[in-house]
Coordinates of C-alpha atoms in Angstrom, one line a residue:
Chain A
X1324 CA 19.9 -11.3 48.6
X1325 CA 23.4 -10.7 48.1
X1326 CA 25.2 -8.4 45.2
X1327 CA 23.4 -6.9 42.5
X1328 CA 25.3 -6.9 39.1
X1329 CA 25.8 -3.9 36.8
X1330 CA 27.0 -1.7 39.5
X1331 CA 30.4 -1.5 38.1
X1332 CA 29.5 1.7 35.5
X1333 CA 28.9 4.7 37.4
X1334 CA 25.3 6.6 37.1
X1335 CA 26.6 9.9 35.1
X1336 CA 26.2 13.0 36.8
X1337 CA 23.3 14.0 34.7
X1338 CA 21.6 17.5 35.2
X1339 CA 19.4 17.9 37.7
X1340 CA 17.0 18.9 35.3
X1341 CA 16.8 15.5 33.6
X1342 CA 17.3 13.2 36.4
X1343 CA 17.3 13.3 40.1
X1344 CA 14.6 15.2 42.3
X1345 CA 15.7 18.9 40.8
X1346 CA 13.2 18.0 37.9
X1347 CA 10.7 18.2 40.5
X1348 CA 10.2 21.9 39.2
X1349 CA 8.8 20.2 35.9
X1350 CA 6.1 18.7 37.3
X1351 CA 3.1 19.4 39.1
X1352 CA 3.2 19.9 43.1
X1353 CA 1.7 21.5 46.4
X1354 CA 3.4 23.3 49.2
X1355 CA 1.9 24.9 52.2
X1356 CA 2.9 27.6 54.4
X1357 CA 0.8 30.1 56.7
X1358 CA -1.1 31.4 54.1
X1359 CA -2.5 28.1 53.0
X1360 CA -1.6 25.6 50.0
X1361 CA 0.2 26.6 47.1
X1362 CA -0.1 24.6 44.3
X1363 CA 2.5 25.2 41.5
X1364 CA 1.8 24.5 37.9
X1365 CA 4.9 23.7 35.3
X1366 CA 5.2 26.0 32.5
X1367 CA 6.1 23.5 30.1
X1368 CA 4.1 20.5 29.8
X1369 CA 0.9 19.9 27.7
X1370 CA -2.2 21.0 29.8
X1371 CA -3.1 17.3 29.2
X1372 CA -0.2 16.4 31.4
X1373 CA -0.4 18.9 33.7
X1374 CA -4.4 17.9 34.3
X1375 CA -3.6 14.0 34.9
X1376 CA -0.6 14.4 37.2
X1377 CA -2.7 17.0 39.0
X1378 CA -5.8 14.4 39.6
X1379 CA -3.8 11.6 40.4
X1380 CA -1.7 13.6 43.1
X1381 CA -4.9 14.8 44.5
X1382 CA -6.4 11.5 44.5
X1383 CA -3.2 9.9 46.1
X1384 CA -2.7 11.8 48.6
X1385 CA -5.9 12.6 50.2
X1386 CA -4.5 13.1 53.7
X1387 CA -2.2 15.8 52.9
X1388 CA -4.2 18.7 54.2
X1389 CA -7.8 18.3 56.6
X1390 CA -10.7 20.5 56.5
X1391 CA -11.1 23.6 53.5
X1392 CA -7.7 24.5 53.1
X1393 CA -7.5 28.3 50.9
X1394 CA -5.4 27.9 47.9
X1395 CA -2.7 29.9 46.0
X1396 CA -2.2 29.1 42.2
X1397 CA 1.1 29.7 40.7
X1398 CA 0.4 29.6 36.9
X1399 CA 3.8 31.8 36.1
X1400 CA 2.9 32.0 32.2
X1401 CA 0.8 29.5 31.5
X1402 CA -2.2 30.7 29.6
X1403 CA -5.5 29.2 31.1
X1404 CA -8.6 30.5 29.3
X1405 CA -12.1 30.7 31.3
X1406 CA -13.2 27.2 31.6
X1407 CA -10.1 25.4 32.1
X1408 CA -9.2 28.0 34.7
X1409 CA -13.1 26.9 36.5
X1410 CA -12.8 23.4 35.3
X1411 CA -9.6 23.1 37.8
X1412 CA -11.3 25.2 40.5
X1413 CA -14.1 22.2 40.5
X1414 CA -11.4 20.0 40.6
X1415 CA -9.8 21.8 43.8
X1416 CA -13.1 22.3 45.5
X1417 CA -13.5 18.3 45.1
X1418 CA -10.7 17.7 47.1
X1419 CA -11.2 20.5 49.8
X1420 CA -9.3 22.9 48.5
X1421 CA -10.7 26.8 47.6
X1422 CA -9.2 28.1 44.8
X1423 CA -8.9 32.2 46.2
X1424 CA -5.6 33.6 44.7
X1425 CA -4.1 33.1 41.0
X1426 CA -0.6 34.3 40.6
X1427 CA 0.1 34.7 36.9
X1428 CA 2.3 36.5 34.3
X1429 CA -0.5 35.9 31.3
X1430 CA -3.2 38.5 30.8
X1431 CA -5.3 35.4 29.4
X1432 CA -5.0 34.3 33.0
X1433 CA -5.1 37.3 34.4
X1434 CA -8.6 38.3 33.0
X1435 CA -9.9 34.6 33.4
X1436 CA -9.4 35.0 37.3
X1437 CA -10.6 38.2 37.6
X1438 CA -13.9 36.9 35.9
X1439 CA -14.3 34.1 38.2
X1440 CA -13.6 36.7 41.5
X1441 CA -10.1 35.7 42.5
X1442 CA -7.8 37.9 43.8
X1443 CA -5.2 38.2 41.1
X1444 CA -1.3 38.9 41.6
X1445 CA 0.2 40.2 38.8
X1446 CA 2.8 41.9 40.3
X1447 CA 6.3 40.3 41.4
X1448 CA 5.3 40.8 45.2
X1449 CA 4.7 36.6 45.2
X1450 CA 8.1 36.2 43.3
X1451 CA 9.9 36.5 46.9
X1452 CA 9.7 32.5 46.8
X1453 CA 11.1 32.0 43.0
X1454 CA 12.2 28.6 43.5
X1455 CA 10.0 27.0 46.0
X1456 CA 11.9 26.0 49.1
X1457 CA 12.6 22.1 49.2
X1458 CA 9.8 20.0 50.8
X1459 CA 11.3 17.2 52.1
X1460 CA 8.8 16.0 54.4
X1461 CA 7.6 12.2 53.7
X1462 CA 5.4 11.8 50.8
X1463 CA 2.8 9.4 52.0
X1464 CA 1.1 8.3 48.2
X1465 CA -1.7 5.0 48.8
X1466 CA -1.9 4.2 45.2
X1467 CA -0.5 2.0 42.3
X1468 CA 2.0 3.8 40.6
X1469 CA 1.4 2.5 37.0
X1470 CA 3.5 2.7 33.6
X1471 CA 4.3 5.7 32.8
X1472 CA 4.0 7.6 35.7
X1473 CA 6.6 9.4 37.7
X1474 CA 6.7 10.6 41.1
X1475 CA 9.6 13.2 42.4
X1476 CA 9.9 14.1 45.8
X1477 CA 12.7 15.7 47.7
X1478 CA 12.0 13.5 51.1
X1479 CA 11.6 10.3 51.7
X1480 CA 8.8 8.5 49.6
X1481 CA 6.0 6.2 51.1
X1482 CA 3.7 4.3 48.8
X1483 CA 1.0 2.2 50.1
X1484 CA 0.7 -0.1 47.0
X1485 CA 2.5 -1.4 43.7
X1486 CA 5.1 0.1 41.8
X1487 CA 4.3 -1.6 38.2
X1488 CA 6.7 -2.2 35.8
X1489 CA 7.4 1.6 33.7
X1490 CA 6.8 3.5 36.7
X1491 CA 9.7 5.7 38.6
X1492 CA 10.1 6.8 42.1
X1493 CA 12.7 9.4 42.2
X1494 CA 12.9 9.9 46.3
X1495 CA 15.9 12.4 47.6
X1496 CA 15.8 10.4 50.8
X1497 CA 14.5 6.6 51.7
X1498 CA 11.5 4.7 49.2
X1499 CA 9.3 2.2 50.9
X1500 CA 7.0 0.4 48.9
X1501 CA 4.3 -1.4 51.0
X1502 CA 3.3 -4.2 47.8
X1503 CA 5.4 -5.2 45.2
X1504 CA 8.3 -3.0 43.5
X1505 CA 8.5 -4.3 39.8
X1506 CA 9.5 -0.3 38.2
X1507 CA 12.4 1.6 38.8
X1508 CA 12.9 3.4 41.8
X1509 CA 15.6 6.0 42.3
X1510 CA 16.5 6.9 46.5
X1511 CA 18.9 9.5 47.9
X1512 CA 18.9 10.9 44.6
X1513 CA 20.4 14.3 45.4
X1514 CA 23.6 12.4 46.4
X1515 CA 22.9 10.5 49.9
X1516 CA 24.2 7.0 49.8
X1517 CA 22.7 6.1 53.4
X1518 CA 19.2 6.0 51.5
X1519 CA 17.8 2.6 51.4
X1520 CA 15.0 0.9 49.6
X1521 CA 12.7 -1.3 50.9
X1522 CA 9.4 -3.2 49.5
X1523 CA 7.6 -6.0 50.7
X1524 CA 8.2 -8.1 47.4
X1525 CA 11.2 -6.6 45.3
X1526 CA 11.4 -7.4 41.4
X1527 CA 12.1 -4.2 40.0
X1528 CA 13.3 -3.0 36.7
X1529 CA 16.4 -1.1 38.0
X1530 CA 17.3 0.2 41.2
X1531 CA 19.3 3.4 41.7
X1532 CA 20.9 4.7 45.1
X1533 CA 22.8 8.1 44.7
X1534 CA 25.2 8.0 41.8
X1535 CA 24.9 4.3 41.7
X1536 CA 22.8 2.1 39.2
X1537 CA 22.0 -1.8 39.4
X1538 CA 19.7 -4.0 37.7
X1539 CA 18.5 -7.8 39.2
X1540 CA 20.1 -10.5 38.5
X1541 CA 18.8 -12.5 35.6
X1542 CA 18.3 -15.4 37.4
X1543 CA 16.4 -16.5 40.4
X1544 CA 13.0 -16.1 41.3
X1545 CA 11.5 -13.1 43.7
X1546 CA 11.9 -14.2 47.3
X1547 CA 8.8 -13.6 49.1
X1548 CA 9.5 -12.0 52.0
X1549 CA 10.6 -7.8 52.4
X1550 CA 13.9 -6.7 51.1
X1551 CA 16.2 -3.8 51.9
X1552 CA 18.2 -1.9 48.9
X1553 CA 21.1 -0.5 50.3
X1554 CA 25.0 1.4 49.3
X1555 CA 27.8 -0.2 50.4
X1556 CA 31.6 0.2 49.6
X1557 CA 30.4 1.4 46.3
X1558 CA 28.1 -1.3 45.1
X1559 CA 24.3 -1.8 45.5
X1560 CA 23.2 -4.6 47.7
X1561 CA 20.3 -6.3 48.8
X1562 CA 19.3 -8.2 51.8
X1563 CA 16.2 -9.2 53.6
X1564 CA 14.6 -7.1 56.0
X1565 CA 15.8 -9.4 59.1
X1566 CA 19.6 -9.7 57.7
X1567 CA 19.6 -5.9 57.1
X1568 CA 18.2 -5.1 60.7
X1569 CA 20.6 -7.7 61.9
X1570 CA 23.6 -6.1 60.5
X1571 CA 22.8 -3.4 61.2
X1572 CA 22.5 -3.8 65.0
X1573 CA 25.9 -5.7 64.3
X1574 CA 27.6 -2.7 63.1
X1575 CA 26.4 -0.6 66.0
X1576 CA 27.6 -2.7 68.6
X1577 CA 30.8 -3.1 67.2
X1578 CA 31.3 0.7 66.3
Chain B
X1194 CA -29.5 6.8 30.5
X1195 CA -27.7 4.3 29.2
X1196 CA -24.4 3.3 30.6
X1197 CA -21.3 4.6 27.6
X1198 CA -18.7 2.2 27.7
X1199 CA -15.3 2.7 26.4
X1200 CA -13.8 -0.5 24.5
X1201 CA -9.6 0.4 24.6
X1202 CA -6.6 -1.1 25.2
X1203 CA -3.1 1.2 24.6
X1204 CA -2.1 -1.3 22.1
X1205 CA -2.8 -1.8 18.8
X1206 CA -4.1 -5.2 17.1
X1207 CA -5.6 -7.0 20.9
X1208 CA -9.2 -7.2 19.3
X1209 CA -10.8 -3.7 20.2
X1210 CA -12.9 -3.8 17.4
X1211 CA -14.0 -7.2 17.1
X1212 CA -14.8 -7.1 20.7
X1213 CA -16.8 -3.3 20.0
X1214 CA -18.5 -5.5 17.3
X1215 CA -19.4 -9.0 19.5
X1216 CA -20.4 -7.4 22.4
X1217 CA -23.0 -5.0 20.9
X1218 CA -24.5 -7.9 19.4
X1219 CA -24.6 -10.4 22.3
X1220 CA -26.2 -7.1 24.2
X1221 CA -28.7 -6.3 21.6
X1222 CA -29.3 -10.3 21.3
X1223 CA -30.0 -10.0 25.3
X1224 CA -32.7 -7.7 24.4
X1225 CA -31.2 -4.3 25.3
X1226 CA -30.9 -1.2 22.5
X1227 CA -27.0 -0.6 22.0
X1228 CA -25.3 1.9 19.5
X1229 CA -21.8 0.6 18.9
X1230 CA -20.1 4.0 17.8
X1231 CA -16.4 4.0 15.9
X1232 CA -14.0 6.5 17.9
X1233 CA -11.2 5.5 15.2
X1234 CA -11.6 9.0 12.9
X1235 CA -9.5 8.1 9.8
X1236 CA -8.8 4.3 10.5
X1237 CA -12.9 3.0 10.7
X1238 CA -13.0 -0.8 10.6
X1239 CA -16.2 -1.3 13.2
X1240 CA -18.7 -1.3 9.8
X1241 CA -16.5 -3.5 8.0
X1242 CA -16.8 -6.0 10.8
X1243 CA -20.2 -5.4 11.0
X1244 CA -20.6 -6.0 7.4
X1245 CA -22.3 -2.7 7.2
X1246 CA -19.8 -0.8 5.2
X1247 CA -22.3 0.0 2.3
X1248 CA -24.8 1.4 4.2
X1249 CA -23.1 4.0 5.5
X1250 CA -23.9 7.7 4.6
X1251 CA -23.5 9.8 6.9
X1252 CA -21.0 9.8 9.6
X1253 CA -20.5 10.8 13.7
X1254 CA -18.4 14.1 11.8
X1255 CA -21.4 15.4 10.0
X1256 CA -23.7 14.7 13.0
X1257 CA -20.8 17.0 14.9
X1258 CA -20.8 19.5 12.4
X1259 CA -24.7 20.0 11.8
X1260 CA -25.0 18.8 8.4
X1261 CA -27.4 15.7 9.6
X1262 CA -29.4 14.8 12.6
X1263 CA -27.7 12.0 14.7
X1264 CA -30.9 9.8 13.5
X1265 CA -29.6 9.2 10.1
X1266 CA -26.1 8.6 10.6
X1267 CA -26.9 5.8 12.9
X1268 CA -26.9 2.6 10.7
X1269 CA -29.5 0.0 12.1
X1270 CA -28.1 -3.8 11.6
X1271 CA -31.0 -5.7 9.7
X1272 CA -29.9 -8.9 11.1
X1273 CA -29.6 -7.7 15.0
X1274 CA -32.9 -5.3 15.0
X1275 CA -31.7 -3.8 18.5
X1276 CA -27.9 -2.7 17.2
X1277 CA -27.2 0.3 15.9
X1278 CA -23.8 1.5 14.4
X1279 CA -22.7 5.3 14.4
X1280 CA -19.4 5.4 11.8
X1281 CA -16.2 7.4 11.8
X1282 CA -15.3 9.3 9.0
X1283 CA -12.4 7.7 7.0
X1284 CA -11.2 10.7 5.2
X1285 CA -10.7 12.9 7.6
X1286 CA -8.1 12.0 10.9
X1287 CA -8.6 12.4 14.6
X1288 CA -8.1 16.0 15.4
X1289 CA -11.1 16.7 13.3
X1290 CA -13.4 16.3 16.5
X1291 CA -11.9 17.5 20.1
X1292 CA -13.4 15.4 23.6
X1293 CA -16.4 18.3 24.5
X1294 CA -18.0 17.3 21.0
X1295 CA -17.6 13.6 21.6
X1296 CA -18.9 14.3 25.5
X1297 CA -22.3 15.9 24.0
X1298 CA -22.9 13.2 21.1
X1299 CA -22.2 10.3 23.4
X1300 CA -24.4 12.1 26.0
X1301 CA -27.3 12.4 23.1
X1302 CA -27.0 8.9 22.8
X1303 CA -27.2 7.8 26.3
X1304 CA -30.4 9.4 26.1
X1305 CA -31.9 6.9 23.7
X1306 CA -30.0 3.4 24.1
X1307 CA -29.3 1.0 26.8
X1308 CA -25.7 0.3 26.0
X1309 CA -23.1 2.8 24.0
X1310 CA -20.1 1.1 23.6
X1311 CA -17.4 3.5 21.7
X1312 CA -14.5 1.8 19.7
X1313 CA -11.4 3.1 21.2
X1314 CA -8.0 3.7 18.6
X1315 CA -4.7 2.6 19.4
X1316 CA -2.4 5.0 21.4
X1317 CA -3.0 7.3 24.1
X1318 CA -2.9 10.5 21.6
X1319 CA -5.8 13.0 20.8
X1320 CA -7.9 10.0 19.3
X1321 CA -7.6 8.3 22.8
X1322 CA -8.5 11.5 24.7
X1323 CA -11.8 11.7 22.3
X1324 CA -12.7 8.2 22.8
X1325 CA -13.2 8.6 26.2
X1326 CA -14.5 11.6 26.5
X1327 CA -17.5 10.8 27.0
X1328 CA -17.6 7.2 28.6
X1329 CA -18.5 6.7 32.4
X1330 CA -17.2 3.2 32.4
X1331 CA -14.4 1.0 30.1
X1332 CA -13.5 -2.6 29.4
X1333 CA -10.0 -2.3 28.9
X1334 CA -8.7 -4.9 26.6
X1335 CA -5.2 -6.8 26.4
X1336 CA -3.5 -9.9 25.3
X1337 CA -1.6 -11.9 27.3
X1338 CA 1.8 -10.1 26.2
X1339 CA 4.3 -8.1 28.4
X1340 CA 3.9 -5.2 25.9
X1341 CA 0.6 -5.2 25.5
X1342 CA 0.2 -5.2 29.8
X1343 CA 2.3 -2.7 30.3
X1344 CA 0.4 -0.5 27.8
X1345 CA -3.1 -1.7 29.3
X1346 CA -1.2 0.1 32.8
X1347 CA -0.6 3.3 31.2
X1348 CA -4.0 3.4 30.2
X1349 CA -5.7 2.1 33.3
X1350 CA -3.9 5.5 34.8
X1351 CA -5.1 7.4 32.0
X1352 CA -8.5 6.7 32.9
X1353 CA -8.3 6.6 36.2
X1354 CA -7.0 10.4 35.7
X1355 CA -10.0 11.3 33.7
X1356 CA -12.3 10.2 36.5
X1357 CA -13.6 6.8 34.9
X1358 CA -13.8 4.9 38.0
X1359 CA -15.2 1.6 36.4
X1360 CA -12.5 -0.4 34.6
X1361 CA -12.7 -4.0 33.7
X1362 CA -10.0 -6.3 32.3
X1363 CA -10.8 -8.7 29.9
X1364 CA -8.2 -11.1 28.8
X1365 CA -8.2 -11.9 24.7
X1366 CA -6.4 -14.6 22.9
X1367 CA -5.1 -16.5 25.5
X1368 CA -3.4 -20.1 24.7
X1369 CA -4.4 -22.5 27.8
X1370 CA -1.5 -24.8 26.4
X1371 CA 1.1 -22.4 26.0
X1372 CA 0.1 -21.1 29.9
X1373 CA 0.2 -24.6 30.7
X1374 CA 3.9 -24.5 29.3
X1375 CA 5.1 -21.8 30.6
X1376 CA 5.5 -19.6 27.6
X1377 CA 2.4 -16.9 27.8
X1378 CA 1.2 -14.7 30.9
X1379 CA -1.0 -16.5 32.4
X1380 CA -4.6 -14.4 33.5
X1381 CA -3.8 -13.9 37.3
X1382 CA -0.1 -12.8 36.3
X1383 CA -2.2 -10.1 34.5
X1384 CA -4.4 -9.1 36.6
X1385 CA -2.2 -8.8 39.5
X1386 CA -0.2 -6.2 37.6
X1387 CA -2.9 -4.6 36.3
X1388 CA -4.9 -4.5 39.5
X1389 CA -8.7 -4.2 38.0
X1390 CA -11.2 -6.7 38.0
X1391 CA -11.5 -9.1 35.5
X1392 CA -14.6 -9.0 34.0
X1393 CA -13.7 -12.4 30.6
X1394 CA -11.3 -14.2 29.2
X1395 CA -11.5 -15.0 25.7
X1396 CA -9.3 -18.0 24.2
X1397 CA -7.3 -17.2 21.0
X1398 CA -10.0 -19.1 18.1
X1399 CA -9.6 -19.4 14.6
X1400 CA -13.3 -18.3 13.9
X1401 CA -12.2 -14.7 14.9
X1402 CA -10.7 -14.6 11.3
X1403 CA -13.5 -16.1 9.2
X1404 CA -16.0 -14.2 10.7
X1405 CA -14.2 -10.9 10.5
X1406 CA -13.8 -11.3 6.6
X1407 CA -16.9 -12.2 6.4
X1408 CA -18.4 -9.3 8.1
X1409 CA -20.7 -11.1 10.5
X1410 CA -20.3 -10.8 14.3
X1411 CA -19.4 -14.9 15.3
X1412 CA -22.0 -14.5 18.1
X1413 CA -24.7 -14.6 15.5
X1414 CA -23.2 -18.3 14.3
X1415 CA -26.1 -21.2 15.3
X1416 CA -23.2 -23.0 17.1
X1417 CA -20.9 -20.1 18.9
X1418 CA -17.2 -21.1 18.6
X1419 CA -15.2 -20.7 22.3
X1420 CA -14.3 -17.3 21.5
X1421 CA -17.8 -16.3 20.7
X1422 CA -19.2 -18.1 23.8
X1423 CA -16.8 -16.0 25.8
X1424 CA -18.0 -12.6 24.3
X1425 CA -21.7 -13.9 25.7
X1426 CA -20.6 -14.6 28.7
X1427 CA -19.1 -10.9 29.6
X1428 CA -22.1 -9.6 27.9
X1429 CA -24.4 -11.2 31.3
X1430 CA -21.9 -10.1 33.1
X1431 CA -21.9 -6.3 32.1
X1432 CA -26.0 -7.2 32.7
X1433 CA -25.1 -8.3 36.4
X1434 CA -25.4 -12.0 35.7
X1435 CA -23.3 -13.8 37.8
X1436 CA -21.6 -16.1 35.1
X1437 CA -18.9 -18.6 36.4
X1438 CA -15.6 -18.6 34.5
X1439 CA -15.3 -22.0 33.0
X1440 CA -12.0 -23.8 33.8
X1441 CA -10.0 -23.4 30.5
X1442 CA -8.1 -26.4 29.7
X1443 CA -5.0 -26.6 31.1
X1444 CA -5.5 -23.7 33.8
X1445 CA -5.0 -24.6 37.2
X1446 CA -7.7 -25.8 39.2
X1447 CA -7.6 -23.1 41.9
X1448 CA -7.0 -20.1 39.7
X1449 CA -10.3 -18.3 39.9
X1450 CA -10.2 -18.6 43.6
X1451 CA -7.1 -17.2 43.8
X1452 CA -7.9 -14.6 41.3
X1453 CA -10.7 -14.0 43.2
X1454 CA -8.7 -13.6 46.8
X1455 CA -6.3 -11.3 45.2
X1456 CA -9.3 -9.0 43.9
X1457 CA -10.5 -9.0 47.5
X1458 CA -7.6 -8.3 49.0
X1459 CA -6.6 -5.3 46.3
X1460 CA -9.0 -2.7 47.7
X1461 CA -6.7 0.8 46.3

């Protein structure tokens, strides 16, 4: 309850490449339109990477999508040889998803796809969506989100579970943790100050809201009741969940 | 097929090996066939504790490369007649072997043993991604040590990405008196961050050392030090024994309960 410290040093204006939910392009995610899912592969990190982010997604999100859903893959240049290319078609059809179209820039690919009997786009026809539009509906993740992991979304964030120490949520709107929130977790990071964070037991590492950073205090013990992470007149502050609502319904009535 | 189990921890120095090491023996002392196999190319120590260093010829890399038939690397232990050890090679480092060869050599080994347990190296680099390759379940090991937990998380994800399912915590060299004061993570601190069951808890004991130099597994001593009692206590319960934790001095009375509630209630 009360003021965080540490708020007094402004969070840099850091590229969106390195922080912020811009760097979502560097990781692994799925969009759907009309034509089914799309599932977008970075061109940059080790197939290692790519492989784990892609299982625990899948594995965390398992109500995204309901019954066989077709899927597009967007490799760009990524070279996937033969197996890898039907090892992550497995994968796919584990989770009720059919791997039908690769779109893909590297003949390896290319060739690896049209072995296996999907449709292959080489052409730029696809490119029409470059940059994949925003997907900012909620992100509804029932997991832990251990050390080392990282989760980027554009909308709001909802994680049914802990957030463990060395973890990040990096929300562009609101984060709700359902369990306890002991990592860093990063809302309205695209610039919106009226995000707010809430978990049901708050001890985390370092909290972010916008362009604003704060760290607990180094004294006092967790409360045990939910908290609410909220901007205000340029400072970070916490509350519980009944003082927030409270105030809140204060501030309307008085507006 | 046997069940391959994958001994790791994300940290170095939290008694992988001696653990590989113990726990074969207490299994093969239950009266099951177990091949403990050394995953750390370049950095063996499993024979050493073993006290088998001088009988090894051949290793898991010549097996992998055709020059011998699995057969003769394996190293039988004279003094525990169901134990087998498969070595590493020391002079060569870990990206001499790549996780498909593992997946078939641990697979051939299944085949003929009860128990596989695979000696996991430090670090979540190519020697990690070898390691468990092949394994369907893992004990993952810590100490009681913010560093050493919030490795053991990184790695329980790691798994959990590579579709081993089956994780088990087991807590090693844990102080009941410095708990007691306040100055070490106690077990249920760890397991509530970690979220796995707990599966032993083995108290920090001076044996560990003698033994180690010595090269002779401290479950094979006529009186079993704490530590060593420990290691054959997880050892019925990887055989589905239903083994009480004994109350460590110093613990709180109600700790397994509550350990126990918080495991129940921790279904994700």
């Amino acid at each position: 309850m009360g003021l965080l410290v540490g708020n007094s040093p402004p969070f840099p204006k850091a590229p969106a490449s390195s922080i912020g939910v811009g760097a979502a392009k560097e990781s692994v995610y799925f969009r759907s339109d009309a034509q089914g899912i799309h599932l977008h592969l970075p061109t940059t990190l080790a197939w290692e990477e790519v492989w784990d982010e892609l299982v625990w997604q899948l594995r965390s999100r398992k109500s995204y999508w309901t019954g066989v859903a077709p899927l597009t893959l967007w490799c760009q240049e990524r070279e996937l040889e033969l197996p890898t290319l039907q090892a992550l078609a497995v994968l796919l059809a584990q989770h009720r998803l059919q791997l039908w179209r690769v779109q893909t820039r590297s003949r390896t690919t290319a060739i690896a796809a049209a072995t296996l009997g999907y449709s292959v786009e080489q052409s730029s026809l696809l490119e029409v969506v470059p940059s994949p539009p925003p997907d900012t509906a909620p992100l509804y993740l029932r997991s832990t989100v251990r050390s080392g992991m990282s989760v980027r979304h554009r909308g709001s964030v909802f994680l049914l579970g802990d957030l463990n120490p060395g973890g990040e949520i990096v929300a562009g709107g609101d984060i709700w943790v359902w369990g306890r929130l002991r990592g860093l977790a990063h809302a309205g990071a695209e610039g919106d100050r009226s995000a707010v964070i809430l978990a049901l037991q708050l001890e985390p590492t370092q909290l972010r809201i916008a362009d604003q950073v704060a760290r607990p205090p180094e004294s006092g013990s967790p409360c045990n009741t939910p908290e609410v992470v909220y901007w205000q007149d340029g400072a970070i502050c916490i509350a519980s969940l009944q003082e927030f609502l409270r105030r809140r319904a204060w501030a309307e009535l008085s507006s | 097929m046997g069940r391959v189990i994958v001994i790791t921890s994300g940290k170095g120095g939290v008694g992988k090996t001696t653990l590989t090491a113990n726990l074969g023996t207490a299994l093969a002392r239950l009266g099951r066939s177990v091949a403990v196999v050394d995953a750390d190319f370049g950095l063996r120590n499993l024979d050493l504790l073993l006290g088998l260093e001088n009988r090894v010829v051949y290793t898991a890399l010549e097996v992998i490369a055709g020059e011998c038939r699995l057969e003769q690397a394996l190293v039988k232990d004279k003094r525990t007649p169901n134990l087998s050890l498969l070595p590493a090679a020391q002079t060569r480092n870990k990206t001499a072997v790549n996780p498909e060869q593992m997946r078939q050599l641990m697979e051939k080994l299944a085949g003929s043993y009860d128990y596989v347990l695979i000696d996991c190296p430090a670090g979540i680099e190519q020697g990690f991604r070898n390691a468990i390759a092949g394994a369907t379940e893992a004990l993952l090991v810590t100490t009681p040590e913010v560093a050493a937990v919030r490795d053991a998380d990184r790695v329980v994800g790691l798994l959990e990405a590579a579709g081993i399912s089956s994780i088990q915590l087991i807590v090693n060299r844990l102080r009941p008196d410095m708990v007691t004061a306040g100055q070490m993570m106690a077990v249920e601190d760890v397991v509530e961050v970690l979220a796995i069951p707990l599966v032993g808890m083995i108290p920090e004991d001076r044996e560990v050392i003698v033994s180690t130099n010595k090269g002779e597994p401290m479950v094979l001593a006529a009186r079993p030090s704490p530590a060593a009692q420990a290691i054959q206590r997880i050892a019925r319960r990887l055989e589905g024994e239903v083994v009480e934790f004994p109350k460590l001095a110093g613990l709180g009375e109600s700790f397994w309960e509550k350990a126990r509630r918080f495991l129940s209630q921790k279904v994700f």
